[in-house]
Coordinates of C-alpha atoms and ligand atoms in Angstrom, one line a residue:
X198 CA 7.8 1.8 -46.0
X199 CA 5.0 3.3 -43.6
X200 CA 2.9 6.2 -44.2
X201 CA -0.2 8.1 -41.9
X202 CA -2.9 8.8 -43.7
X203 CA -6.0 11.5 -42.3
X204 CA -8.0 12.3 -45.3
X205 CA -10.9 14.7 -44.4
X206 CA -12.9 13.4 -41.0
X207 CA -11.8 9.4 -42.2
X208 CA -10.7 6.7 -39.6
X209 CA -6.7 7.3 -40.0
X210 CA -5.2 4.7 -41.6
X211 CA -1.8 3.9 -41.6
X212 CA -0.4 2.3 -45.3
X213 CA 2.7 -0.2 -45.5
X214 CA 3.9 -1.1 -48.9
X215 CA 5.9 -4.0 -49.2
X216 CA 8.9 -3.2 -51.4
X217 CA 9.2 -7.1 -53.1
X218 CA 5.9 -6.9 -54.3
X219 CA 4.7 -3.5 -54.7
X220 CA 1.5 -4.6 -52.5
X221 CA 0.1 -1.9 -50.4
X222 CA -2.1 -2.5 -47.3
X223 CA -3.9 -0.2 -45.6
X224 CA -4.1 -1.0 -41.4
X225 CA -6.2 1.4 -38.9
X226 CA -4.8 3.6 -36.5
X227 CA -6.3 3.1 -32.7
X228 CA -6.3 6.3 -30.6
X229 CA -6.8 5.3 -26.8
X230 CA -8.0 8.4 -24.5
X231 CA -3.8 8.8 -23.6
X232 CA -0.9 7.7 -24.9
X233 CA 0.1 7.2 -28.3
X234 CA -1.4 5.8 -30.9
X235 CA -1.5 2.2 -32.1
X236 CA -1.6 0.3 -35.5
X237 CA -3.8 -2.2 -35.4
X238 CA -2.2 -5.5 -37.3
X239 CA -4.8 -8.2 -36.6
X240 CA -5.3 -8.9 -40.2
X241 CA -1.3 -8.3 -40.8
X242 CA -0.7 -12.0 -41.7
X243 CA -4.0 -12.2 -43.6
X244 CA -3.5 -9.4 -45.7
X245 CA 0.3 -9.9 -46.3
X246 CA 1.4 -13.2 -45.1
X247 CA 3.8 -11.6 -42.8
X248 CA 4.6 -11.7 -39.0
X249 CA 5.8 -9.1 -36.4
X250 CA 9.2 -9.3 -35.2
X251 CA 8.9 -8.1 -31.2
X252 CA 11.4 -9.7 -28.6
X253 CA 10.2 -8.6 -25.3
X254 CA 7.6 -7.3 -26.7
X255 CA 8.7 -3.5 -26.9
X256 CA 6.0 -2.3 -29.3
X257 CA 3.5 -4.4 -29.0
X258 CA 0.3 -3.7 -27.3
X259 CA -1.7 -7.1 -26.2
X260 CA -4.8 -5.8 -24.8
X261 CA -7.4 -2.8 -24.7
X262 CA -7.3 -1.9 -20.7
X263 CA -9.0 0.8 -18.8
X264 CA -7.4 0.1 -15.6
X265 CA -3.9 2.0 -15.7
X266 CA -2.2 4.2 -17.6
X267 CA 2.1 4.8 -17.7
X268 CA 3.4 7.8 -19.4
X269 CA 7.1 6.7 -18.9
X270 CA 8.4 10.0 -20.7
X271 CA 7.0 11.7 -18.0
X272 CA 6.6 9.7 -15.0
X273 CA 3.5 9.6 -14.7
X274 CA 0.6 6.6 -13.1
X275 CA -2.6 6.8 -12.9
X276 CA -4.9 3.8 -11.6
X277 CA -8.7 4.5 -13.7
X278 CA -7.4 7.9 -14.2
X279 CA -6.3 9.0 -10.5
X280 CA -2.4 10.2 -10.1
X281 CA -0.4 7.2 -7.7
X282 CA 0.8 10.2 -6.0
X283 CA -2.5 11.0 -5.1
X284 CA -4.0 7.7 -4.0
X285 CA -1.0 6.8 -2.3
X286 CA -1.5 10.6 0.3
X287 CA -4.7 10.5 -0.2
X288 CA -6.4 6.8 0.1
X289 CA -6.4 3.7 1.4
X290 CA -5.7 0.1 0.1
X291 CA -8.6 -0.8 0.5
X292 CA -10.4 2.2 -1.5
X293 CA -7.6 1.5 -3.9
X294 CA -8.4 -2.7 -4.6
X295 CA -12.2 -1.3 -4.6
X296 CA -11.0 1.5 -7.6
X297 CA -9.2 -0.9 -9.6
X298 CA -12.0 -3.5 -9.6
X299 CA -15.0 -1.6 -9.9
X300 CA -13.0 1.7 -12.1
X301 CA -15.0 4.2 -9.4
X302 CA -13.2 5.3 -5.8
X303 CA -16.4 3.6 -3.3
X304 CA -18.8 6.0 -1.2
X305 CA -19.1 5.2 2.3
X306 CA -21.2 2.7 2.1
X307 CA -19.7 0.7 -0.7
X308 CA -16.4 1.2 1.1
X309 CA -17.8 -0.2 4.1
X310 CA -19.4 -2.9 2.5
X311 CA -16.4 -3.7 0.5
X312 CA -13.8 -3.9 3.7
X313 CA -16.3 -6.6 5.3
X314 CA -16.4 -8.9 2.6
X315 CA -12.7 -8.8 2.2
X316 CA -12.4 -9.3 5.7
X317 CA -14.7 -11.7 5.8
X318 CA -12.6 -14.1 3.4
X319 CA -8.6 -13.7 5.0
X320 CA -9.5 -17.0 6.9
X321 CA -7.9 -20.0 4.7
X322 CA -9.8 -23.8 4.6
X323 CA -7.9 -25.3 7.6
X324 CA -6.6 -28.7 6.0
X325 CA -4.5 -25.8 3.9
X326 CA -2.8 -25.0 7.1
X327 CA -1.1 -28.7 6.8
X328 CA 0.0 -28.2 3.3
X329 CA 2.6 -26.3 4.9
X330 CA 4.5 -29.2 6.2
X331 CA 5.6 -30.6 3.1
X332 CA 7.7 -27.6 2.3
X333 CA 11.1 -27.5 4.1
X334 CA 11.3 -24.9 6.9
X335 CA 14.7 -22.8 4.9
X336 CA 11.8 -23.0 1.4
X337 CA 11.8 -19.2 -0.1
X338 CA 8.6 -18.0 0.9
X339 CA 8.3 -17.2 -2.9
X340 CA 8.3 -20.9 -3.6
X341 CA 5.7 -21.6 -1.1
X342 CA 3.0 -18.8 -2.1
X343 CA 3.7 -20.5 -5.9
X344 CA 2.4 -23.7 -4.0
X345 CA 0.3 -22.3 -1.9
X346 CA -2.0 -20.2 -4.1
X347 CA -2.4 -22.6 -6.8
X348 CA -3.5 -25.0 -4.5
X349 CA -6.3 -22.6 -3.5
X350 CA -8.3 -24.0 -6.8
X351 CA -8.3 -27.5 -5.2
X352 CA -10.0 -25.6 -1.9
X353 CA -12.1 -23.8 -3.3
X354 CA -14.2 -25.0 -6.0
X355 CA -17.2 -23.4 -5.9
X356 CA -15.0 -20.3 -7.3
X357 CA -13.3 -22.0 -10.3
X358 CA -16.1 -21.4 -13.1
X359 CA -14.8 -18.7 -15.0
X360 CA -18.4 -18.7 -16.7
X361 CA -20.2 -17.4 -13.9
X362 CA -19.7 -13.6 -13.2
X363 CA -20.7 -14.3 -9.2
X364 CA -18.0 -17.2 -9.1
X365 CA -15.2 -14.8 -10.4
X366 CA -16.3 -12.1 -8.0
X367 CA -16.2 -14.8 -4.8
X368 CA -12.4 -15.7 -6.3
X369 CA -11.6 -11.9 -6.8
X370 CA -12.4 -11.6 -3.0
X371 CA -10.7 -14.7 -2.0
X372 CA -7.4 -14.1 -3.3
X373 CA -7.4 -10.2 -1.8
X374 CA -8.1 -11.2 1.3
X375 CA -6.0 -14.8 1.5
X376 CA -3.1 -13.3 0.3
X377 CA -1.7 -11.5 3.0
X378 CA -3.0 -14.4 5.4
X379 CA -0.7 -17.2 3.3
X380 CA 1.7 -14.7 2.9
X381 CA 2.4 -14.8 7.0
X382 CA 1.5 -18.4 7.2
X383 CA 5.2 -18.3 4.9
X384 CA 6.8 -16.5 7.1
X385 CA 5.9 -18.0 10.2
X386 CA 6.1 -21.8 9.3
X387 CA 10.1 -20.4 7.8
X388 CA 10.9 -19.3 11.9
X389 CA 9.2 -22.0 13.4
X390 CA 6.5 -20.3 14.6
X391 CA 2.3 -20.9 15.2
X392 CA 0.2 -19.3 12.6
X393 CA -1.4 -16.4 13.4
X394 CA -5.2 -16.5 12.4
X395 CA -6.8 -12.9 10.9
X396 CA -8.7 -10.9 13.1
X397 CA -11.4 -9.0 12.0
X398 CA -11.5 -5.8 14.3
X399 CA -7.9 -5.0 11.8
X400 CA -7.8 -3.4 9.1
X401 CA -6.0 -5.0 6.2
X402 CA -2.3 -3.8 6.0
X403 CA -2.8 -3.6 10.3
X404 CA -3.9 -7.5 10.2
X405 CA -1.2 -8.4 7.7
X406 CA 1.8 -6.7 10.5
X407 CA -0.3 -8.5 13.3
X408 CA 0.0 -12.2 11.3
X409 CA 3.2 -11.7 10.8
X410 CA 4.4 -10.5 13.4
X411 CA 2.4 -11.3 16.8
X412 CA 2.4 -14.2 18.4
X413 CA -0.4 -16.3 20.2
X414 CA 0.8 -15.9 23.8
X415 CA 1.1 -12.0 24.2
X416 CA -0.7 -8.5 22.9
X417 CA -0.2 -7.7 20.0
X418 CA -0.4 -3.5 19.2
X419 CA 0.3 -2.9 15.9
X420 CA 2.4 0.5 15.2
X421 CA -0.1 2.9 13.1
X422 CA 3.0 4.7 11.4
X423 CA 4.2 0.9 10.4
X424 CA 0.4 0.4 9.4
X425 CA -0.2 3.0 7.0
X426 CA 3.5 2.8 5.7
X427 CA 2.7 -0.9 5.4
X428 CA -1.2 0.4 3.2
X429 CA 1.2 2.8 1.2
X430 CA 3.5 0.8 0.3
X431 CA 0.4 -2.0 -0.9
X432 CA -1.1 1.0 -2.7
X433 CA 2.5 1.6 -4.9
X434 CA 2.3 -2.1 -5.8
X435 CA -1.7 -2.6 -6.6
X436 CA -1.3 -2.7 -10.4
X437 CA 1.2 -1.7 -13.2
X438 CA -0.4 -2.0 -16.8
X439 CA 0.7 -5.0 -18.7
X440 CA 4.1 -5.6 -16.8
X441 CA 5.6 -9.2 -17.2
X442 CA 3.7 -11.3 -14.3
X443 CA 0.7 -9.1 -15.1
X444 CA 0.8 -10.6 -18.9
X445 CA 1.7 -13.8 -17.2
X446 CA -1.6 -14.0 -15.5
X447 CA -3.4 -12.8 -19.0
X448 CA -2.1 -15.2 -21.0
X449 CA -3.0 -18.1 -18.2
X450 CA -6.3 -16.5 -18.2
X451 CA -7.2 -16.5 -22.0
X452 CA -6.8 -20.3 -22.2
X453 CA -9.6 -20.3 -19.8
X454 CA -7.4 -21.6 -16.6
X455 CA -9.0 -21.0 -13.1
X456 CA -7.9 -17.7 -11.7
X457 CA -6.4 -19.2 -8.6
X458 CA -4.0 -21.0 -11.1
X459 CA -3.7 -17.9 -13.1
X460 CA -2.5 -15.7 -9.8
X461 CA 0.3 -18.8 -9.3
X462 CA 1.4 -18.0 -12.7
X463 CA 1.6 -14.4 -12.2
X464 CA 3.2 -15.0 -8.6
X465 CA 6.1 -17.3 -10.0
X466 CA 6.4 -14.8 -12.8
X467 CA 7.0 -11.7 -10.7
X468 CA 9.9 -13.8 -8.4
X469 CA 12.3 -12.9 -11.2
X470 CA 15.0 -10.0 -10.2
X471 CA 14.1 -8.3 -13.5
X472 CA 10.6 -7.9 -12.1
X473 CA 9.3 -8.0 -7.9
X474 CA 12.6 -10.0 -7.2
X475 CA 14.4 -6.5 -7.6
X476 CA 13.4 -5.4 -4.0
X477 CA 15.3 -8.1 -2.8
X478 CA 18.4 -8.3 -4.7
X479 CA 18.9 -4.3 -4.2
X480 CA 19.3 -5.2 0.1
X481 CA 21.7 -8.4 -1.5
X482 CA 23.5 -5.3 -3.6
X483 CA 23.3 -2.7 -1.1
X484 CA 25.0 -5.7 1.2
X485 CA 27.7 -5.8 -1.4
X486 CA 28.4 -2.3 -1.4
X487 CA 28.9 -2.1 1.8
X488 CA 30.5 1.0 1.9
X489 CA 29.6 4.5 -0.2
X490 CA 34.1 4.6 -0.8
X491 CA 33.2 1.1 -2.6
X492 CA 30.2 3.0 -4.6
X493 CA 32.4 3.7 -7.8
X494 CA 34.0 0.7 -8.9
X495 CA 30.9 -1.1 -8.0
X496 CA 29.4 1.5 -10.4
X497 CA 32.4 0.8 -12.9
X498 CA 31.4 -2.6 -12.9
X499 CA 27.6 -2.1 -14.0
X500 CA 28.9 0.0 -16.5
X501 CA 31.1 -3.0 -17.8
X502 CA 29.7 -4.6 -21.1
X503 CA 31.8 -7.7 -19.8
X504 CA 30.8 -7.8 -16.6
X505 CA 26.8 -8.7 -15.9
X506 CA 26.4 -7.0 -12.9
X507 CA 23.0 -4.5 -12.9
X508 CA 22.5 -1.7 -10.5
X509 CA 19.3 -3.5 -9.3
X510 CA 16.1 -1.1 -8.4
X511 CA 17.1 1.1 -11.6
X512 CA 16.2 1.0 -14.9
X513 CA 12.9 0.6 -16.7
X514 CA 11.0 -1.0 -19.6
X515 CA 8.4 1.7 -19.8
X516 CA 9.6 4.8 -17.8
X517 CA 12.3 6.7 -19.2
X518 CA 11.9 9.4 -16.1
X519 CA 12.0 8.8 -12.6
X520 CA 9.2 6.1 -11.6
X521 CA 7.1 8.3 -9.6
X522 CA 6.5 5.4 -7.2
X523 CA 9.9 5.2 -5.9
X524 CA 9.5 8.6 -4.7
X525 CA 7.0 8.5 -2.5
X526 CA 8.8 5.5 -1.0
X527 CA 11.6 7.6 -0.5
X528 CA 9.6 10.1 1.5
X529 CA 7.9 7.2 3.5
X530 CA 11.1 5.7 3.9
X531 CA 12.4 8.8 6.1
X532 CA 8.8 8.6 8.1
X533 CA 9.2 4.9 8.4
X534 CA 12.8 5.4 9.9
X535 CA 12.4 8.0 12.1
X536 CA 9.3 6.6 13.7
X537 CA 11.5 3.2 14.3
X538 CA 14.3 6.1 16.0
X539 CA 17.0 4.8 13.2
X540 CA 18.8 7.3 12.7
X541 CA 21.7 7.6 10.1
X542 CA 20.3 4.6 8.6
X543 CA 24.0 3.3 6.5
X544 CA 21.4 1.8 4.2
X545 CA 19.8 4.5 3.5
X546 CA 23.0 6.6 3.4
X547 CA 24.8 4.4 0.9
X548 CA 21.3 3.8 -1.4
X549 CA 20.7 7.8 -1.3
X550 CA 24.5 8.5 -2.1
X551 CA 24.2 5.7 -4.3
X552 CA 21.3 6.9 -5.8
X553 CA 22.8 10.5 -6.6
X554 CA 25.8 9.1 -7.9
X555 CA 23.9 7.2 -10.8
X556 CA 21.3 9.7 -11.5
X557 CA 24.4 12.5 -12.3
X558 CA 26.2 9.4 -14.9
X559 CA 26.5 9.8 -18.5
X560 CA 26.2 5.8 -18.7
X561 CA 22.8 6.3 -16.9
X562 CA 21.8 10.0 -18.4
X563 CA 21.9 8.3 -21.8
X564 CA 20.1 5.0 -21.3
X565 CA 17.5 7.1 -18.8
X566 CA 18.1 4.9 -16.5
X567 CA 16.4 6.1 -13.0
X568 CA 15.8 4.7 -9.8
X569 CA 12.1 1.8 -9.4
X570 CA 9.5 1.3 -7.2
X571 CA 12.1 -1.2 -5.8
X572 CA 14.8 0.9 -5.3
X573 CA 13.8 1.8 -1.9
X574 CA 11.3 -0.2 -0.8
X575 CA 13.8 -3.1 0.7
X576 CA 15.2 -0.4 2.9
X577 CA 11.5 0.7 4.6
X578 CA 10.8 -3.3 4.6
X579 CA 13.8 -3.8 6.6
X580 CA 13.5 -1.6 9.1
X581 CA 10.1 -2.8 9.8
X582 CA 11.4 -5.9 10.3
X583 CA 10.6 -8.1 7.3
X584 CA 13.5 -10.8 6.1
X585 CA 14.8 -10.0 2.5
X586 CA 13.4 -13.1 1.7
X587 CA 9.5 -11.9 1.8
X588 CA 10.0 -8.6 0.2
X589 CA 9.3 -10.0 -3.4
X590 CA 6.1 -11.5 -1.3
X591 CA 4.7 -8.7 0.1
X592 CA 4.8 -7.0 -4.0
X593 CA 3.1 -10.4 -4.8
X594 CA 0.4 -9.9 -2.1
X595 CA -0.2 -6.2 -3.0
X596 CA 0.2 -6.8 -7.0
X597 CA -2.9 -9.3 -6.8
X598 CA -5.7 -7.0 -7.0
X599 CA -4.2 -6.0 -10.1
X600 CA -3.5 -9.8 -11.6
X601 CA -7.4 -10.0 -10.6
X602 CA -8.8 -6.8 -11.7
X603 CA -6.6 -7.8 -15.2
X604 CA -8.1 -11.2 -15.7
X605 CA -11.6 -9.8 -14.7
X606 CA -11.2 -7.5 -17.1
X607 CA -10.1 -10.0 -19.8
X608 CA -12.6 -12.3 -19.2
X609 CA -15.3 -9.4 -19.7
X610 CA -13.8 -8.3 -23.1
X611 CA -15.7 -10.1 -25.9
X612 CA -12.3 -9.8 -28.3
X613 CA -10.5 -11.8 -26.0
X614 CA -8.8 -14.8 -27.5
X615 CA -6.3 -17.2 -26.3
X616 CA -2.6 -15.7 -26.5
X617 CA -0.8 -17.5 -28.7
X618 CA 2.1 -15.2 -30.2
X619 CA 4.0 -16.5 -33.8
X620 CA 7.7 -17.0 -33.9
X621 CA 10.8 -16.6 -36.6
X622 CA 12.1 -19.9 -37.1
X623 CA 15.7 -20.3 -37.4
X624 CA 15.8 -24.1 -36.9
X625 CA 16.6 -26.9 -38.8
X626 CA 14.7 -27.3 -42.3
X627 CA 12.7 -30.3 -42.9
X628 CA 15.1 -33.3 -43.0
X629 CA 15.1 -37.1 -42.8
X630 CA 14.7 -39.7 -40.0
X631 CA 17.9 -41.3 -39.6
X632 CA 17.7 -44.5 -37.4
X633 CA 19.7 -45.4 -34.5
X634 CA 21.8 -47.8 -35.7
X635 CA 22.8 -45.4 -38.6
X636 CA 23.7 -42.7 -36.8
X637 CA 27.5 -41.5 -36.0
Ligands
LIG193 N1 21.9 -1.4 -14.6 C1 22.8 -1.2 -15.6 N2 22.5 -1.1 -16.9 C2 21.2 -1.1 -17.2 C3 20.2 -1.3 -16.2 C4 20.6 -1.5 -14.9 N3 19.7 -1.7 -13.9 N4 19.0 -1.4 -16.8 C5 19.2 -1.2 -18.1 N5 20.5 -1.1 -18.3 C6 21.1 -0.8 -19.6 C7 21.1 -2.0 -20.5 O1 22.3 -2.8 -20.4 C8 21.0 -1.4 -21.9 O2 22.3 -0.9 -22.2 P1 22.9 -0.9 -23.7 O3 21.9 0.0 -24.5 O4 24.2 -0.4 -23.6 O5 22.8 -2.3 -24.2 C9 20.1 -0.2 -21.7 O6 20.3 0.2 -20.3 C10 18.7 -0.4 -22.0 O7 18.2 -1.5 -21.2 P2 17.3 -2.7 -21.7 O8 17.9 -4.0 -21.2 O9 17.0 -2.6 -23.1 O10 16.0 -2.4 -20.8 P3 14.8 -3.3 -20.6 O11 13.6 -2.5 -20.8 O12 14.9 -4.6 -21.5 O13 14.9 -3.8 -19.1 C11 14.7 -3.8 -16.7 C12 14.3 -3.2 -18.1 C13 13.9 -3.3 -15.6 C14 14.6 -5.4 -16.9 C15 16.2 -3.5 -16.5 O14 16.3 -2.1 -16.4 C16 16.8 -4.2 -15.3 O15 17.1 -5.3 -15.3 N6 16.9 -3.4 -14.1 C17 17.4 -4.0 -12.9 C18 16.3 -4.9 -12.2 C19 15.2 -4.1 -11.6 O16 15.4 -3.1 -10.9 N7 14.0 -4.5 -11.9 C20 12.7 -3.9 -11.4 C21 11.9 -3.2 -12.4 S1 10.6 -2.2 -11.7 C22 9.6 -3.2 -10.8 C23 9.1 -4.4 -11.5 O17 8.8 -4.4 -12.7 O18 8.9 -5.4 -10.8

């Protein structure tokens, strides 16, 4: 049984009595500045001898953050209190990495100052250019940047002491501006081709399309409506509150791991297709589609309790509403298409048709099931000329300013203690050795 109790101007309080016992205990109640409250159960198992209970970890709140906030009733994202919808019309990347970091938007100055630095980093140690060859040429670029990244903590050690506030800063940099450097390095080793080294007259969604997609013996000119659609589409992926690879990279971090290891963990976590693999496997479902005739009885199998097909790019954990991400990729989308000339798009047909189809179902009305952040962002990727294969990289290498700005931030809080979450047992009970010999 739980009761909220506000007497007169005292901390609220909320009261659970357990109904075996007749014991009541008393637990505070947390108000954050938005959202709803939260009942704070550190001394639960003291006070009671009980657990939680919290697969997937539905209600359960891990950290105190001040770096996002996700109303998912209503749709709503806000990055140290500015609206996505706003940063992403009205900023930059870079303005947006130097927000989530630092919780202020930069003046001139600072943004200046900022840009350089990262810029100054995207080179990578040279011998890391021949780790490269051990990988097979047909690896997913997913398994490499796992490789890759961790290996960053065996290059650079003079950024490994978590200890040292300057140390984490020099990492924080380093993995920013690496990212999109390895990311290319991924791509190019998979066709065969030289690596591209950074230039610093780019800025950094500009250098990333010129990495990836230039090549030593001719001019390069990067496409500015591909360049900022490239900056947008980093500033919808920067940082999403404690999402899976996000909690990844926390827990890594609160055993006191290196943050080059922790952004691995938080890279290998977000492969998944329940989490950054989404925004490939909705081009792999959109391919099996084919065809908006084939659009209901593909639907009729997603709605099939025996049949585990998922309309990928819709659906979840948090937002209950559309995620407002996915549509302001579906604007940019249109921009990115009809500066490429492609028009009538059958991808963008059959995901839009696709799209209103679902969002008018009962089985998706009920279960508020709306269209993600990945929903559309495979079809802009495509058209700019990205393999399926790197989409899930290109979240991972926008994501990491929010892995770091997370870590940073839970390295700073003085409550921070390893994560170590409890379990229900429903094992064996304690029985006895039976020896080899003796056993059937
Ligand atoms: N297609 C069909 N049914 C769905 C879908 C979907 N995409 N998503 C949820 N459902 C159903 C689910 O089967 C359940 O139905 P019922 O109540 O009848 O059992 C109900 O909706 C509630 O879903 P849930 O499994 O409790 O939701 P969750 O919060 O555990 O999962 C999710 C969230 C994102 C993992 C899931 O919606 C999903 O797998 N979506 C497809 C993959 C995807 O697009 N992922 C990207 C997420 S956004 C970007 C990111 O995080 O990287």
């Amino acid at each position: 049984m739980a009761r909220t109790t506000s007497p007169g101007g005292r901390k609220q309080t909320i009261t659970l009595t357990d109904n075996s016992t007749g014991k009541t205990v008393e637990f505070p109640l947390l108000k954050g500045r938005l959202g709803p409250k939260v009942i704070d159960i550190r001394n639960l198992y003291g006070a009671t001898g009980y657990f939680t209970y919290d697969p997937g970890y539905t209600s359960t709140g891990s950290t105190e953050s001040a770096i996002t906030f996700i109303d998912g009733d209503k749709g709503v994202l806000l990055h140290r209190g500015y609206s996505i919808e706003e940063l992403a019309e009205k900023s930059d990347y870079m303005e947006v990495c130097y927000l989530l970091l630092n919780g202020e938007l930069p003046n001139r100055a600072q943004k200046r100052e900022f840009e350089h630095t990262i810029t100054m980093h995207t080179m990578v140690h040279e011998q890391l250019n021949y780790f490269f060859r051990g990988f097979r040429r047909d690896a997913h670029p997913m398994a490499i940047m796992c490789g890759v990244v961790g290996a960053l903590s065996a290059f650079y050690h003079d950024s490994t002491d978590i200890g040292d506030p300057h140390q984490r800063m020099i990492a924080s940099y380093r993995l920013i501006a690496k990212m999109p450097t390895i990311a290319a390095m991924a791509y190019k080793f998979s066709i065969g081709q030289p690596f591209m080294y950074p230039r610093n007259d780019l800025k950094y969604a500009e250098n990333f399309l010129y990495m990836m997609f230039g090549v030593p013996c001719e001019e390069f000119q990067v496409n500015p409506v591909l360049a900022k659609a490239m900056d947008r589409i980093f500033i919808l992926h920067a940082d999403h509150e404690q999402n899976a690879s996000t909690s990844t990279v926390r827990l890594a971090g609160s055993t006191g791991a290196n943050p080059f290891a922790c952004i691995a963990a938080g890279i290998a976590s977000l492969w998944g297709p329940a989490h950054g693999g989404a925004n490939e496997a909705v081009l792999q479902m959109l391919g099996e589609i084919g065809h908006t005739k084939n659009i209901k009885s593909y639907l009729a199998r997603v709605k099939d309790r025996n049949d585990p097909t998922m309309l990928m790019g819709f659906g979840h954990r948090v937002y209950k509403n559309y995620d407002p991400r996915a549509k302001v990729l579906q604007k940019a989308c249109h921009a990115v298409l009809k500066e490429l000339k492609i028009k009538n798009d059958p991808l963008l047909d059959l995901a839009m048709e696709l799209e209103h189809i679902a969002v008018n179902d009962d089985y998706f009305i009920e279960r508020k099931l709306y269209p993600n952040v990945d929903f559309y962002s495979g079809i802009i990727l495509k058209a700019m000329g990205f393999p399926t294969s790197m989409f899930t990289v290109l979240f991972a290498v926008a994501r990491t300013v929010g892995w770091v700005a997370q870590w940073s931030e839970l390295i700073e809080d003085p409550v921070q203690k390893i994560g170590r979450p409890r379990q229900l047992y429903i094992g064996k009970g304690r029985r006895k050795f039976v020896p080899l010999s003796k056993r059937k």
